[in-house]
Coordinates of C-alpha atoms in Angstrom, one line a residue:
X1 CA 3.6 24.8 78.4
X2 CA 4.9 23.7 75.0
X3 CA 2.9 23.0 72.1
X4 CA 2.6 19.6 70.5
X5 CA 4.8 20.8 67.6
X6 CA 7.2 22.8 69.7
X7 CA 7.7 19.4 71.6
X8 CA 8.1 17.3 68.7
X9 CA 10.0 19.7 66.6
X10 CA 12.3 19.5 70.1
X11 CA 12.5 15.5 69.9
X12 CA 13.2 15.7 66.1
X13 CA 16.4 18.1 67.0
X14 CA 18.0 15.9 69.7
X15 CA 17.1 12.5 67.7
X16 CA 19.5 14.9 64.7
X17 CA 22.1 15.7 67.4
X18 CA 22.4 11.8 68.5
X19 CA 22.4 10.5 64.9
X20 CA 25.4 12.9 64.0
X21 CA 27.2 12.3 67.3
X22 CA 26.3 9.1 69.8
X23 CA 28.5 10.7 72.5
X24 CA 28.6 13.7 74.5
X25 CA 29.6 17.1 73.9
X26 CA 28.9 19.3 70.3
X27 CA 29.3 18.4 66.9
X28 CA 32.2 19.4 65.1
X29 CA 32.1 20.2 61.4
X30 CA 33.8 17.2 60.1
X31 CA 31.1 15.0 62.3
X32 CA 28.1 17.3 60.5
X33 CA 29.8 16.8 57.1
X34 CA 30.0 12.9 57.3
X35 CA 26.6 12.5 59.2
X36 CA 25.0 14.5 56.0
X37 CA 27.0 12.3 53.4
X38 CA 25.6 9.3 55.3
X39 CA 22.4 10.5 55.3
X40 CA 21.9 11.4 51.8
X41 CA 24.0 9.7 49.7
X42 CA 25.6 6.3 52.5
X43 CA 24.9 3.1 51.2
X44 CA 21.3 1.3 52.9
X45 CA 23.9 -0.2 55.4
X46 CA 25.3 3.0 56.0
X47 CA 21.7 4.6 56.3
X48 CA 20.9 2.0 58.5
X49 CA 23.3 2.2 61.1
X50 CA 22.7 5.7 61.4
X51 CA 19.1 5.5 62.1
X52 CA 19.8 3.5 64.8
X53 CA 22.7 6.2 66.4
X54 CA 20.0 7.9 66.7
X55 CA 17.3 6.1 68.1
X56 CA 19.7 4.2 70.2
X57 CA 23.0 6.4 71.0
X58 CA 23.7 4.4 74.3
X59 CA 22.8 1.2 73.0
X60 CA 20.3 0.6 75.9
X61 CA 19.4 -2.7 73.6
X62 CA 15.6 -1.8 73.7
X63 CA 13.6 0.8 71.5
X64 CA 10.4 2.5 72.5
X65 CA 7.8 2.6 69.6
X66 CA 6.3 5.5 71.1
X67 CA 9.6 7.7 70.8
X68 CA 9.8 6.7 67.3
X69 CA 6.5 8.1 66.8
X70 CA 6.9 11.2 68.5
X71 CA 10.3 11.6 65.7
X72 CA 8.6 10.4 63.1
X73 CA 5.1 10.2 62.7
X74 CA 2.4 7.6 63.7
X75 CA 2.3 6.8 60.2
X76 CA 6.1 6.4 59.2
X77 CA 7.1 3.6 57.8
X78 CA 9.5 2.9 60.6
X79 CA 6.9 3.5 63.0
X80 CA 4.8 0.7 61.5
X81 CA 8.3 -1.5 62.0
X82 CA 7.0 -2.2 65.3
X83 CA 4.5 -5.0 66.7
X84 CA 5.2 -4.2 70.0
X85 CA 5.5 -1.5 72.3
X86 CA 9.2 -2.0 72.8
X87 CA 11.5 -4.0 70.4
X88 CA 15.2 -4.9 70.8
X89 CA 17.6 -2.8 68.9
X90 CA 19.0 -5.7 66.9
X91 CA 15.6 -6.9 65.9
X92 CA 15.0 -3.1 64.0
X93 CA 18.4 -2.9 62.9
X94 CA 17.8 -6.3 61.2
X95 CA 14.7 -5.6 59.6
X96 CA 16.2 -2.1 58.3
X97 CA 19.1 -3.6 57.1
X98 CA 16.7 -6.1 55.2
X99 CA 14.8 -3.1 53.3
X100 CA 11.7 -3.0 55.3
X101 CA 11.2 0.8 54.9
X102 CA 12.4 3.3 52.5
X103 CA 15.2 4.6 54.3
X104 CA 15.4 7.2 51.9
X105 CA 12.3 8.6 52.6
X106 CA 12.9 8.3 56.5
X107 CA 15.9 10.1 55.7
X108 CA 14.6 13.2 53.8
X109 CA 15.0 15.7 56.0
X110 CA 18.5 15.9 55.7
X111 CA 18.9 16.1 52.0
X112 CA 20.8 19.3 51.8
X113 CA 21.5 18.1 48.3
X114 CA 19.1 15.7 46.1
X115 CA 19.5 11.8 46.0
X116 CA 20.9 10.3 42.9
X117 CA 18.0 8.9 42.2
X118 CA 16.0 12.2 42.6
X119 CA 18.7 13.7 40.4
X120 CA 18.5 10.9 37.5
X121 CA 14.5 11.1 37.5
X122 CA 14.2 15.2 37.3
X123 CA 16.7 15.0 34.7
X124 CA 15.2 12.8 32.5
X125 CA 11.7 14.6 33.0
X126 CA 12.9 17.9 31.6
X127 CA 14.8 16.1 28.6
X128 CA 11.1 14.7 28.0
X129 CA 9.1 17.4 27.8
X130 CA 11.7 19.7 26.2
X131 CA 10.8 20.5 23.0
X132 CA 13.6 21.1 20.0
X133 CA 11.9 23.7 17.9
X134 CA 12.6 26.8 16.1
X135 CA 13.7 30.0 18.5
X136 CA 14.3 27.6 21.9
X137 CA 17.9 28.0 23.5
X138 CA 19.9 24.8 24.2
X139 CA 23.4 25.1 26.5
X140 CA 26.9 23.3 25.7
X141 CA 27.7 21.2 28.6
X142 CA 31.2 19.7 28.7
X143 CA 30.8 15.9 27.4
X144 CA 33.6 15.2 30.2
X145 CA 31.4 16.6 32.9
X146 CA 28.3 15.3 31.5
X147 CA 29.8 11.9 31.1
X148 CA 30.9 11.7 34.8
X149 CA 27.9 13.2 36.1
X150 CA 25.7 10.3 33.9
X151 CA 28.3 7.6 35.5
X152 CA 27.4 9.0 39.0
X153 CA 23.7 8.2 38.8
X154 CA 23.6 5.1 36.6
X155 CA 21.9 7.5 33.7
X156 CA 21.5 5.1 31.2
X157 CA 21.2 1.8 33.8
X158 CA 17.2 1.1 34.8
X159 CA 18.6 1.1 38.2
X160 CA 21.6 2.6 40.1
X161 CA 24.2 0.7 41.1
X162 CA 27.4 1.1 43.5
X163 CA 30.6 1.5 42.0
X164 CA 33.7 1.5 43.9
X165 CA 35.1 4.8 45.1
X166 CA 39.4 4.9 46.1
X167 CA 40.0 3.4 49.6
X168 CA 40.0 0.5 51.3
X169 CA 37.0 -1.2 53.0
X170 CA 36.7 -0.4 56.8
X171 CA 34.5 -3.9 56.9
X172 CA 31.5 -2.2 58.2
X173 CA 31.0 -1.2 54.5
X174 CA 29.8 -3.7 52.8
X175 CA 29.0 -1.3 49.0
X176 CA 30.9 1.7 48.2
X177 CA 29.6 5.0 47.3
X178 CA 29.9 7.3 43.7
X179 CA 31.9 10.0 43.5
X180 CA 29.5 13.1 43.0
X181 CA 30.6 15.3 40.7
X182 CA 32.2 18.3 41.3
X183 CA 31.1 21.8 39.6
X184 CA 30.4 22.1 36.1
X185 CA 33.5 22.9 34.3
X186 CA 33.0 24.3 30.7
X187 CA 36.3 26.7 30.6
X188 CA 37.9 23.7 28.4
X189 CA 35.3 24.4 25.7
X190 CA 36.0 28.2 25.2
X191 CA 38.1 30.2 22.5
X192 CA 38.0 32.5 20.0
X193 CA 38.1 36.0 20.0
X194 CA 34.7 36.8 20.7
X195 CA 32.5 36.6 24.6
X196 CA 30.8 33.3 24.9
X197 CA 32.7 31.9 21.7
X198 CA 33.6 27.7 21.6
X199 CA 37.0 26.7 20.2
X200 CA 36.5 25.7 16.7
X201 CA 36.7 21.9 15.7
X202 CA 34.9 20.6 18.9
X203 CA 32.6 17.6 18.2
X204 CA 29.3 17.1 19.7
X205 CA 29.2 14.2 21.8
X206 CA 33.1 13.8 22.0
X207 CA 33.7 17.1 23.5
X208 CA 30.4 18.5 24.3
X209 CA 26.3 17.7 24.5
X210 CA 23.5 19.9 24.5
X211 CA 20.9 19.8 26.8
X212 CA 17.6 22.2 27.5
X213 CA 17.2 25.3 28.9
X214 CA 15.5 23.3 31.5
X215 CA 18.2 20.6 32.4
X216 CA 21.1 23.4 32.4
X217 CA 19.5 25.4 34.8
X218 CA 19.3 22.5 37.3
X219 CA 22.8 20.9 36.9
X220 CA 23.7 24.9 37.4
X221 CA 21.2 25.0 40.8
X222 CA 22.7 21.6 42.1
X223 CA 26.3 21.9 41.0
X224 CA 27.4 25.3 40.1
X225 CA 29.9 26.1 37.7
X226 CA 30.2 27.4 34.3
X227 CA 30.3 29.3 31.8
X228 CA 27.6 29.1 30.5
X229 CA 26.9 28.9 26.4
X230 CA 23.4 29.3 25.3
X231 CA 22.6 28.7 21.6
X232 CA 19.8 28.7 19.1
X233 CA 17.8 26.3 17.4
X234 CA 17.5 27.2 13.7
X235 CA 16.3 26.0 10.1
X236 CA 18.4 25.8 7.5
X237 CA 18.0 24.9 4.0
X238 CA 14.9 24.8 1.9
X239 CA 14.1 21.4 4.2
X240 CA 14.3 23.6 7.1
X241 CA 16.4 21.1 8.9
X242 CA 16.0 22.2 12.5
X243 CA 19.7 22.2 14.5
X244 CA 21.3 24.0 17.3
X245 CA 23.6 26.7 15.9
X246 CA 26.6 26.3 17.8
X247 CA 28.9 28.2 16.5
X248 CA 27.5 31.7 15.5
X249 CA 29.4 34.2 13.1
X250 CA 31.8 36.1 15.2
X251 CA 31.7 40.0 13.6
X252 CA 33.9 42.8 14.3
X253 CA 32.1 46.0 13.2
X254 CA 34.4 49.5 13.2
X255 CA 33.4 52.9 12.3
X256 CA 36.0 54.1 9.3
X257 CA 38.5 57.1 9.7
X258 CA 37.1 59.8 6.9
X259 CA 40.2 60.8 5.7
X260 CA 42.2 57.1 5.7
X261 CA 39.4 54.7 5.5
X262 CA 41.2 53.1 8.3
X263 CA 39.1 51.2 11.3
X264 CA 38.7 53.3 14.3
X265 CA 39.1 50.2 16.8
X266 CA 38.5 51.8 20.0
X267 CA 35.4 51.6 20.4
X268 CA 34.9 48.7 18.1
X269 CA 31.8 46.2 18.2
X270 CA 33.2 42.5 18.4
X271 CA 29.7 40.0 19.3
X272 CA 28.4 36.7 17.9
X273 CA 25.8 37.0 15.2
X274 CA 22.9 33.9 14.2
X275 CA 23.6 33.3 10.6
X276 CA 20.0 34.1 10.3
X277 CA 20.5 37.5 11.7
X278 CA 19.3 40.3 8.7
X279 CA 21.6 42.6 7.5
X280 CA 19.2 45.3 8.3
X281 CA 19.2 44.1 11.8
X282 CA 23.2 44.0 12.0
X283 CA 22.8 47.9 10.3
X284 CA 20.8 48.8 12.7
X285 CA 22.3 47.9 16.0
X286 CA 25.6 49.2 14.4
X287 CA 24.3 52.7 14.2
X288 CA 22.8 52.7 17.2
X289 CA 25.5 51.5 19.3
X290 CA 28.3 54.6 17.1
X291 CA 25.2 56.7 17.7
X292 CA 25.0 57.9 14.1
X293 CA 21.4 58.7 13.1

């Protein structure tokens, strides 16, 4: 006999299977991919509607509160929708379609990927308790990237809002959907001679922005991408006016030829250096890495 939670856990998989595909027969991928962009990031119409593929593939016309329940939960919010027993489909797809659950939370077993709102709020957490001080690493972020990514969840709004995406209206759509953004794309920002060097003359805020160790590592979880450009915070000055050091020295070190004085470049040391790195520290790794004691 199966347990309670084998059974339910079995109810919760075919409820899945009807959402992403009313009709008979498997899913294919294209079906999976759509039913998971509808499910995370579809408009509340959108969300709607396929709640109720689920719950009524057939479209009997009637709903059992008990089989809602066994899906769900006694105490989901769309459990609680009902006062009856049974209710008609229309009357739930009414009330859903009016907000009276969170269709988001109903939803949140299929978020493969985080919703916008998810993504704007643990964003702005880690830019709050991030701390700019002495010795922490910031990352460069593409201001192009960062820009579209900030227009895809309404960063600076109080509260999202839909934008138009390209296409026409099918008419069952009543709001259209954001664009998510794709990877992170940094390759723009790169130059010089040296590994992890920027191009010189870019402008913070015009072609890049600098954001936490915390916030990079995210976008980076979420969206993949790169390269990646960690940099210092240092002091400067007798103020000690803290700043991110963006563009480090770039240093090529060479071990002389004793008879010419001519630089031995094959086996040549060409890194980035803080402007706050010692000499003695520069001396040091030097003579370690041409192994001369």
């Amino acid at each position: 006999t199966a347990s309670p939670e084998s059974s339910r856990v079995n109810k919760i998989v075919k409820y899945f299977f009807r959402a992403f595909h009313p009709s008979s027969g498997g899913i294919e991928f294209t079906e999976f991919v759509l039913g998971l962009d509808t499910a995370v990031l579809g408009t509340p119409e959108e969300k709607a509607e396929f709640v109720m593929e689920g719950l009524d593939p057939k479209h009997k016309g009637e709903i059992l509160r008990d089989h809602v329940a066994a899906i769900f939960g006694q105490d989901s919010e769309l459990t609680k929708l009902f006062d009856a027993p049974t209710v008609e489909s229309e009357s739930l797809r009414k009330k859903l379609m009016e907000g009276k659950c969170d269709l988001t939370k109903i939803l949140k077993r299929f978020d493969v990927l985080p919703t916008i709102e998810d993504e704007k709020r643990i964003i702005k957490e880690f830019f709050s308790k991030s701390e700019f001080k002495t010795g922490t690493t910031w990352y460069v972020l593409s201001q192009r990237w960062w820009q579209a990514w900030k227009e895809y969840t309404s960063y600076d709004e109080k509260e999202p809002k839909a934008t138009p995406t390209e296409g026409k209206s099918d008419g069952n759509t009543k709001r259209r959907r954001r664009l998510r953004p794709i990877s992170i794309e940094n390759a723009d920002l790169s130059g010089g001679d040296f590994a992890g060097d920027l191009k010189r003359g870019l402008v913070e805020g015009v072609d890049y922005t600098l954001v936490p160790k915390t916030v990079w590592r995210r976008l980076v979880e979420w969206y993949g991408g790169g390269p990646e450009y960690p940099r210092r915070v240092i002091e400067l000055g007798v103020t000690k006016m803290k700043r991110v050091e963006v563009f480090p020295l770039g240093i090529h070190i060479y071990v002389a030829d004793s008879k010419t004085g001519e630089p031995e470049t094959k086996d040549d040391i060409a890194r980035l250096f803080s402007c706050q790195t010692p000499l003695a520290a520069v001396h040091s790794m030097a003579r370690s890495h041409f192994k001369i004691p």
